[in-house]
Structures are given as C-alpha cells and as structure tokens.
mmCIF file of C-alpha atoms in Angstrom:
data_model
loop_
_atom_site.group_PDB
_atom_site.id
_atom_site.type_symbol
_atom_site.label_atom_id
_atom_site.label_comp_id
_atom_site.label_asym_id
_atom_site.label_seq_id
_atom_site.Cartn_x
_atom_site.Cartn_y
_atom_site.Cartn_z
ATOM 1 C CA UNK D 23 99.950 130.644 78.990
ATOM 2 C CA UNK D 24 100.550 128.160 76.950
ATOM 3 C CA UNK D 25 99.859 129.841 73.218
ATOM 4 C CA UNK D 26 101.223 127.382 71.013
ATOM 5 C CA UNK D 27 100.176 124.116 72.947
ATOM 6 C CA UNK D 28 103.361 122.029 72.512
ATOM 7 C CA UNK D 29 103.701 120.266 75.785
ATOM 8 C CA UNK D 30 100.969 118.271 76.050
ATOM 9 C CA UNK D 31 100.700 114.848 77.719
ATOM 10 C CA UNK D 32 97.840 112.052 77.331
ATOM 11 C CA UNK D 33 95.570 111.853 80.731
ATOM 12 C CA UNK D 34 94.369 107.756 81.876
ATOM 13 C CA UNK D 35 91.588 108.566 79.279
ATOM 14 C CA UNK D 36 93.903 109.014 76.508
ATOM 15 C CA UNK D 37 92.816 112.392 75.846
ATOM 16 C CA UNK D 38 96.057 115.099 74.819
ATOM 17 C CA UNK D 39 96.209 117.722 77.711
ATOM 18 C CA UNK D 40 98.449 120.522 78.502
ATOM 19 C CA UNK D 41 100.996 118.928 81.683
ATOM 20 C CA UNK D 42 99.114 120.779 84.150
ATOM 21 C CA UNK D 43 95.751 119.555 83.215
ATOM 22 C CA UNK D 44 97.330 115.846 82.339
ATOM 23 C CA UNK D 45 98.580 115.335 85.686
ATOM 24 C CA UNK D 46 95.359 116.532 87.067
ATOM 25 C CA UNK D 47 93.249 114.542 85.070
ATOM 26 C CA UNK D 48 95.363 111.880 86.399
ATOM 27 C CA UNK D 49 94.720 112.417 90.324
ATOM 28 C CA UNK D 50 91.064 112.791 89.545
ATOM 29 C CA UNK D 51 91.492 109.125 87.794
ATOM 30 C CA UNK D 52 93.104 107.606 90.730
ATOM 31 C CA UNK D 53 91.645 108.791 93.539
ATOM 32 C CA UNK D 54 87.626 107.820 91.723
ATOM 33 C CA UNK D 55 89.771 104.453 91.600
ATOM 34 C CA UNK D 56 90.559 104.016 95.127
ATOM 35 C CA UNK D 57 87.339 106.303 96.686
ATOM 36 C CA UNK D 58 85.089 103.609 94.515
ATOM 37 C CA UNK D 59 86.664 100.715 95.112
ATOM 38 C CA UNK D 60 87.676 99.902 92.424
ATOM 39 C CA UNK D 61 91.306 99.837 92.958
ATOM 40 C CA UNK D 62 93.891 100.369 96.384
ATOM 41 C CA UNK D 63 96.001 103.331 96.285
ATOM 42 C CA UNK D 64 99.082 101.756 95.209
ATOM 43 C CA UNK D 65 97.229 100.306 92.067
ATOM 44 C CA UNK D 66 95.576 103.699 91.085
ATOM 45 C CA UNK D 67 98.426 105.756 91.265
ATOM 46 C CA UNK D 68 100.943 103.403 89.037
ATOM 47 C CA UNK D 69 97.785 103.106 86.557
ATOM 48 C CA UNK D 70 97.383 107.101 86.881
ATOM 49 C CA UNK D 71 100.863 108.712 86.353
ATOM 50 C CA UNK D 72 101.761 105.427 83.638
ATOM 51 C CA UNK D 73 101.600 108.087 80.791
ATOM 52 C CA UNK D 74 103.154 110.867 82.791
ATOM 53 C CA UNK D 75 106.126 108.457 83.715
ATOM 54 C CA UNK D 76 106.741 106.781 80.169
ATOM 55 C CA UNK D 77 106.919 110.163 78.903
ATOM 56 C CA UNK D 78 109.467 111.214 81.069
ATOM 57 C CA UNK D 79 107.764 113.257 83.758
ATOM 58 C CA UNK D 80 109.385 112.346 86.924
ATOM 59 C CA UNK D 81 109.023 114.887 89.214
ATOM 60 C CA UNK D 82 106.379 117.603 90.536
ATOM 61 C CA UNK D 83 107.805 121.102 91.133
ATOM 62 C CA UNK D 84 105.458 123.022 92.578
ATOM 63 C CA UNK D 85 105.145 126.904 93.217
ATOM 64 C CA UNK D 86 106.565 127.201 96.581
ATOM 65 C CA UNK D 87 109.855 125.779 94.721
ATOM 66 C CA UNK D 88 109.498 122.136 96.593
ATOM 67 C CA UNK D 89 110.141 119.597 93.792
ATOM 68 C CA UNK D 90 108.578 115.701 94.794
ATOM 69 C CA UNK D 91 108.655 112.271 93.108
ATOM 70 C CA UNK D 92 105.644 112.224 91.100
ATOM 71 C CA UNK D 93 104.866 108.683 93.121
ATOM 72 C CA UNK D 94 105.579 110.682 96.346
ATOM 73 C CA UNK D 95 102.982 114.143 95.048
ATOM 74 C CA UNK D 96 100.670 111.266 93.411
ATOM 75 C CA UNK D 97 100.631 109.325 97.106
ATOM 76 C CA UNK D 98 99.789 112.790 98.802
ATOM 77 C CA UNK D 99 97.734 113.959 96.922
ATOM 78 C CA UNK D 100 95.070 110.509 96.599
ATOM 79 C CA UNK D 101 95.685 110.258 100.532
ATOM 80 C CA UNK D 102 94.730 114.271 101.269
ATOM 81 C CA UNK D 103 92.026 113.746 99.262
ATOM 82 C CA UNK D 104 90.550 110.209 100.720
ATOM 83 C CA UNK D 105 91.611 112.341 104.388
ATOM 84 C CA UNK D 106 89.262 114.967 103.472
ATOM 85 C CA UNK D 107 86.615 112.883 102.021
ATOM 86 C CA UNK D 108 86.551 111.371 105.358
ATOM 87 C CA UNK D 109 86.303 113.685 107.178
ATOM 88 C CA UNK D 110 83.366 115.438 105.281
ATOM 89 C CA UNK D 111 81.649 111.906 106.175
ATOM 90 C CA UNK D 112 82.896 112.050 109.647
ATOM 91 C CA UNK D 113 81.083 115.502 109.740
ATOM 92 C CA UNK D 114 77.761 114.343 108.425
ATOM 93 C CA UNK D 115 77.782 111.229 110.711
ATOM 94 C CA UNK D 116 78.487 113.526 113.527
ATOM 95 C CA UNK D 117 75.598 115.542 112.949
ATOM 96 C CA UNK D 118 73.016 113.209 111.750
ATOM 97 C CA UNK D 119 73.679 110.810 114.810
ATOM 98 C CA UNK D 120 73.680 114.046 117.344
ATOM 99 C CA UNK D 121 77.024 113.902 119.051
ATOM 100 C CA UNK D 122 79.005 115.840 120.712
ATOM 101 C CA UNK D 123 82.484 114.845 120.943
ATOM 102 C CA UNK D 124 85.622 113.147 118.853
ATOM 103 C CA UNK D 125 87.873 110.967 119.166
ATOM 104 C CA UNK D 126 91.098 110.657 117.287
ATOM 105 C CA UNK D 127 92.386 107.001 117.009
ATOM 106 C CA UNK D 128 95.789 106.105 117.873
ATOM 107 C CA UNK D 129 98.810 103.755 115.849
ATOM 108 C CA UNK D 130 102.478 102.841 117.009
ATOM 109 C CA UNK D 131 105.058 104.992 115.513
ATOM 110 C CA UNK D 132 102.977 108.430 115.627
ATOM 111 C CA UNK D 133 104.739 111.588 114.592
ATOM 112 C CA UNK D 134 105.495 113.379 117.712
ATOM 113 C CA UNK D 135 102.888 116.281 116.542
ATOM 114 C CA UNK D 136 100.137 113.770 116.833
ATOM 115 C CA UNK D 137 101.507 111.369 119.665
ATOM 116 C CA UNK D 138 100.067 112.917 122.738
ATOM 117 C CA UNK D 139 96.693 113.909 121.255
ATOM 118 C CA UNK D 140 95.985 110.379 119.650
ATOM 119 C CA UNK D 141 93.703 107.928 120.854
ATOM 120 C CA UNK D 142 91.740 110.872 123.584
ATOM 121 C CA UNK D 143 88.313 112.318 123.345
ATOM 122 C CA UNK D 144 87.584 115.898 122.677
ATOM 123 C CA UNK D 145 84.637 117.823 123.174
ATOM 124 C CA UNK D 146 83.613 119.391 119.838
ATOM 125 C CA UNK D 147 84.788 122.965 120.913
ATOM 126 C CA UNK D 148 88.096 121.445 122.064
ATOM 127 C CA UNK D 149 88.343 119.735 119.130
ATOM 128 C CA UNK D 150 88.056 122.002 116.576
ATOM 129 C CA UNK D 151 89.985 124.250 118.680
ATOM 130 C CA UNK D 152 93.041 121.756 118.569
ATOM 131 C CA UNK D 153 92.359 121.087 115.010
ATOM 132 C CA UNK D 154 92.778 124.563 113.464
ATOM 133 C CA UNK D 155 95.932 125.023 115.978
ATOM 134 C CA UNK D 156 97.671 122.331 114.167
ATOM 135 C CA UNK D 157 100.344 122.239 111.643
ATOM 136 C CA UNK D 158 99.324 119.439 110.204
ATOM 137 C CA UNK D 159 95.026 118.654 110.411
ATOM 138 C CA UNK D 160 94.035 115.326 111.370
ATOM 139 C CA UNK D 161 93.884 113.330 108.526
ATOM 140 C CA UNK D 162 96.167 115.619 106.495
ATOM 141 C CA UNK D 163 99.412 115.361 105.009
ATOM 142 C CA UNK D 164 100.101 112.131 105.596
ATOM 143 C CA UNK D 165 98.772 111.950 108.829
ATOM 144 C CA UNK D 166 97.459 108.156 110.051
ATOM 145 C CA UNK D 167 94.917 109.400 112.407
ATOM 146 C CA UNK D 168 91.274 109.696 111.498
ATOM 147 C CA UNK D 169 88.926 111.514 114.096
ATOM 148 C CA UNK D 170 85.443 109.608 115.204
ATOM 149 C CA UNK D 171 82.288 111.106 116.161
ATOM 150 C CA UNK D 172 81.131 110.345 119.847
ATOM 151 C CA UNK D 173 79.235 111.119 122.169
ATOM 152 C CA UNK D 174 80.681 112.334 125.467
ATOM 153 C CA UNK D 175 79.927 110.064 128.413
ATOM 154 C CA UNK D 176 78.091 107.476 126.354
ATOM 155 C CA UNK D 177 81.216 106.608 124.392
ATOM 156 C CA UNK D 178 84.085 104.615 125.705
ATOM 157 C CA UNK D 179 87.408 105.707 124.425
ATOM 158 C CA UNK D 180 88.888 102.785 122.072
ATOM 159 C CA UNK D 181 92.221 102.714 123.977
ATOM 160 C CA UNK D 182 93.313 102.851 127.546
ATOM 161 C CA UNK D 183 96.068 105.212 128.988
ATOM 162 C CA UNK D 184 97.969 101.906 129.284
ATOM 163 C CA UNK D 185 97.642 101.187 125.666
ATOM 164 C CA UNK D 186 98.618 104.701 124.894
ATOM 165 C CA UNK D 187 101.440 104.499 127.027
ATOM 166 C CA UNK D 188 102.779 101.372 125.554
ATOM 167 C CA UNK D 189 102.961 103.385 121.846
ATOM 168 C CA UNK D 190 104.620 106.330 123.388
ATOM 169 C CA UNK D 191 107.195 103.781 124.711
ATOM 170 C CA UNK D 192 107.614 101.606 121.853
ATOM 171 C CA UNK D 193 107.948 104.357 119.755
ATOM 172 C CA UNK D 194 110.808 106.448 121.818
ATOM 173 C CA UNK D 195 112.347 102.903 122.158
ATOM 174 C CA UNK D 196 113.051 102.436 118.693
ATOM 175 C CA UNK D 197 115.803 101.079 116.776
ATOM 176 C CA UNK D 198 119.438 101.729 116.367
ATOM 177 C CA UNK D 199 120.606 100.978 113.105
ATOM 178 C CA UNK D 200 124.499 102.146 112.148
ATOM 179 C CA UNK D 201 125.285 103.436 115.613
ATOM 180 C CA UNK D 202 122.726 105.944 115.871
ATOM 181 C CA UNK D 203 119.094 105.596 118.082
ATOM 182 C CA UNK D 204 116.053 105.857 116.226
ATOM 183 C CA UNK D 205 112.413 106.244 116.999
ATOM 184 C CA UNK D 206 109.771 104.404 115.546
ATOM 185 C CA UNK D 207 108.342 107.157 113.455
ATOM 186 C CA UNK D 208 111.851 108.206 112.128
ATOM 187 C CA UNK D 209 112.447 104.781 111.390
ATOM 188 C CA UNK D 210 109.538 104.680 109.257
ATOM 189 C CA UNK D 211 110.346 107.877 107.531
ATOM 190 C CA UNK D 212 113.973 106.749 106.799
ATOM 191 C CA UNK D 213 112.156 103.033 105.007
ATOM 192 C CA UNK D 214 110.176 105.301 103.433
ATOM 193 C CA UNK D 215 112.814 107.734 101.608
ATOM 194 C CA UNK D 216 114.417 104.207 100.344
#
C-alpha cells in the first residue's frame, strides 16, 4: 500500500492518481476513444499514456515478471478490450438472430495457431469447444480473427478452400531477408519488434 502517496501520476483527465490507477485511468480513456469513435487506436493510445510517457514511465512490468513497452501493453490492452467487446456483440447478434453456427474469418499471414481454423464454419458446440481449447481465444491477444454468427446450411462460408489455400501458401512462402527464410507471419512479427 501506498501510505504516504508519493508516486502519483496525472490520468488524460488531469486528475493526480497513484501509477496503478493513472495508467488505468488511461486505458479506460483510450479505449472510450476508439470504442466511440471518436478516435483510431493509434490516436487514443499516444493521447492516453502522453502523461505517463513525459513523466518518464516507459515500461509496464507486470506480476508474472514480463516487463512491455507501455505502447506495446497500451496496444494490447485497447485491442483485448475492443476483441472482447466484440465478441459480447457477436454473442447477442447470435442469439437475437437465432443461429446456430460461426464462422471465423480468415487474413494472409495468420499465426500458425489460427491458420488452419480460419476462414471455416463451426457448429456452436464445435465452436466453443475449439474456443476454450485454445491458447490464444479468437479475438484475443492480438489475434486478427473475429468469429461471425451463422446459420448452418443457410450461410455460405466467406472464403473458398482455394482462397484458404492460397494464404496458407503465401504465408509458408514468405520472405528471405539476410540469408534466412521467413514466413509471412514471422515477417510481420520481426516489422513489428522494429
């Protein structure tokens, strides 16, 4: 506990927090920003950790001992929490329109955790099943996928086996860059550490 309250840090609101709160106060900020509209990501992050950064807080350690950029932890976190938002929506739209089934959708460069179940329909029992068996939830740490309500039989899926194909391809194709093969998705991890 902090007894004497001498690390404290001014939220987007200008109000004095402890850091904990601060930096909390300042997700909350940015993701209303980007959930409402009224910013992109990008926008409502710099805007939301401007205090944090200018006085000197550059990095998120958190309890399991992992220590992030606090671009990186601001990035996740808005991103989990616009995942999960849609998802809750996703839900609701399931329900109200009476389906059945999901669909994930599919993107070049997948991780290789996602690759072979993007872009396929899934019964809801399947789905869920698959779901909860992941590491990583669709939708979830920065996962690209969203899943689709649908009902089975009525709904065509949004790619063919073709088009799926063609990712899986692409992406094992890759690049080489310095004498050493890359996929697509580590490709895009490595730009992204830069």
């Amino acid at each position: 506990t902090n007894l004497t309250q001498t690390l404290g840090m001014v939220d987007p609101f200008g109000n004095a927090l402890p850091l904990r709160e601060a930096y909390q106060s300042a997700m909350d900020y940015a993701f209303k920003q980007v959930f409402t509209g009224a910013s992109d990501y990008s926008t409502a992050i710099r805007e939301a950790t401007k205090n944090l950064a200018d006085l000197g807080v550059r990095v998120i350690d958190y309890e399991s001992g992992v220590h992030t950029s606090i671009e990186a932890a601001a990035r996740r976190n808005i991103m989990g929490g616009l995942g999960l938002m849609d998802e809750r929506i996703s839900e609701h739209n399931h329900d109200t329109m009476g389906c059945d089934g999901w669909e994930i959708s599919a993107h070049a460069n997948s991780a290789p955790d996602h690759e072979p179940i993007q872009g396929r329909q899934y019964s809801d029992q399947a789905y869920m099943a698959l779901n909860n068996s992941l590491a990583r939830r669709i939708g979830t740490l920065n996962c690209g996928h969203m899943a689709f309500p649908i009902i089975l039989g009525v709904n065509s899926p949004q790619y063919t086996d073709e088009e799926l194909r063609k990712f899986r391809d692409d992406n094992e194709k890759g690049i080489a860059y310095e004498g050493r093969h890359y996929t697509g998705y580590e490709a895009t991890q490595l730009q992204r550490k830069a």
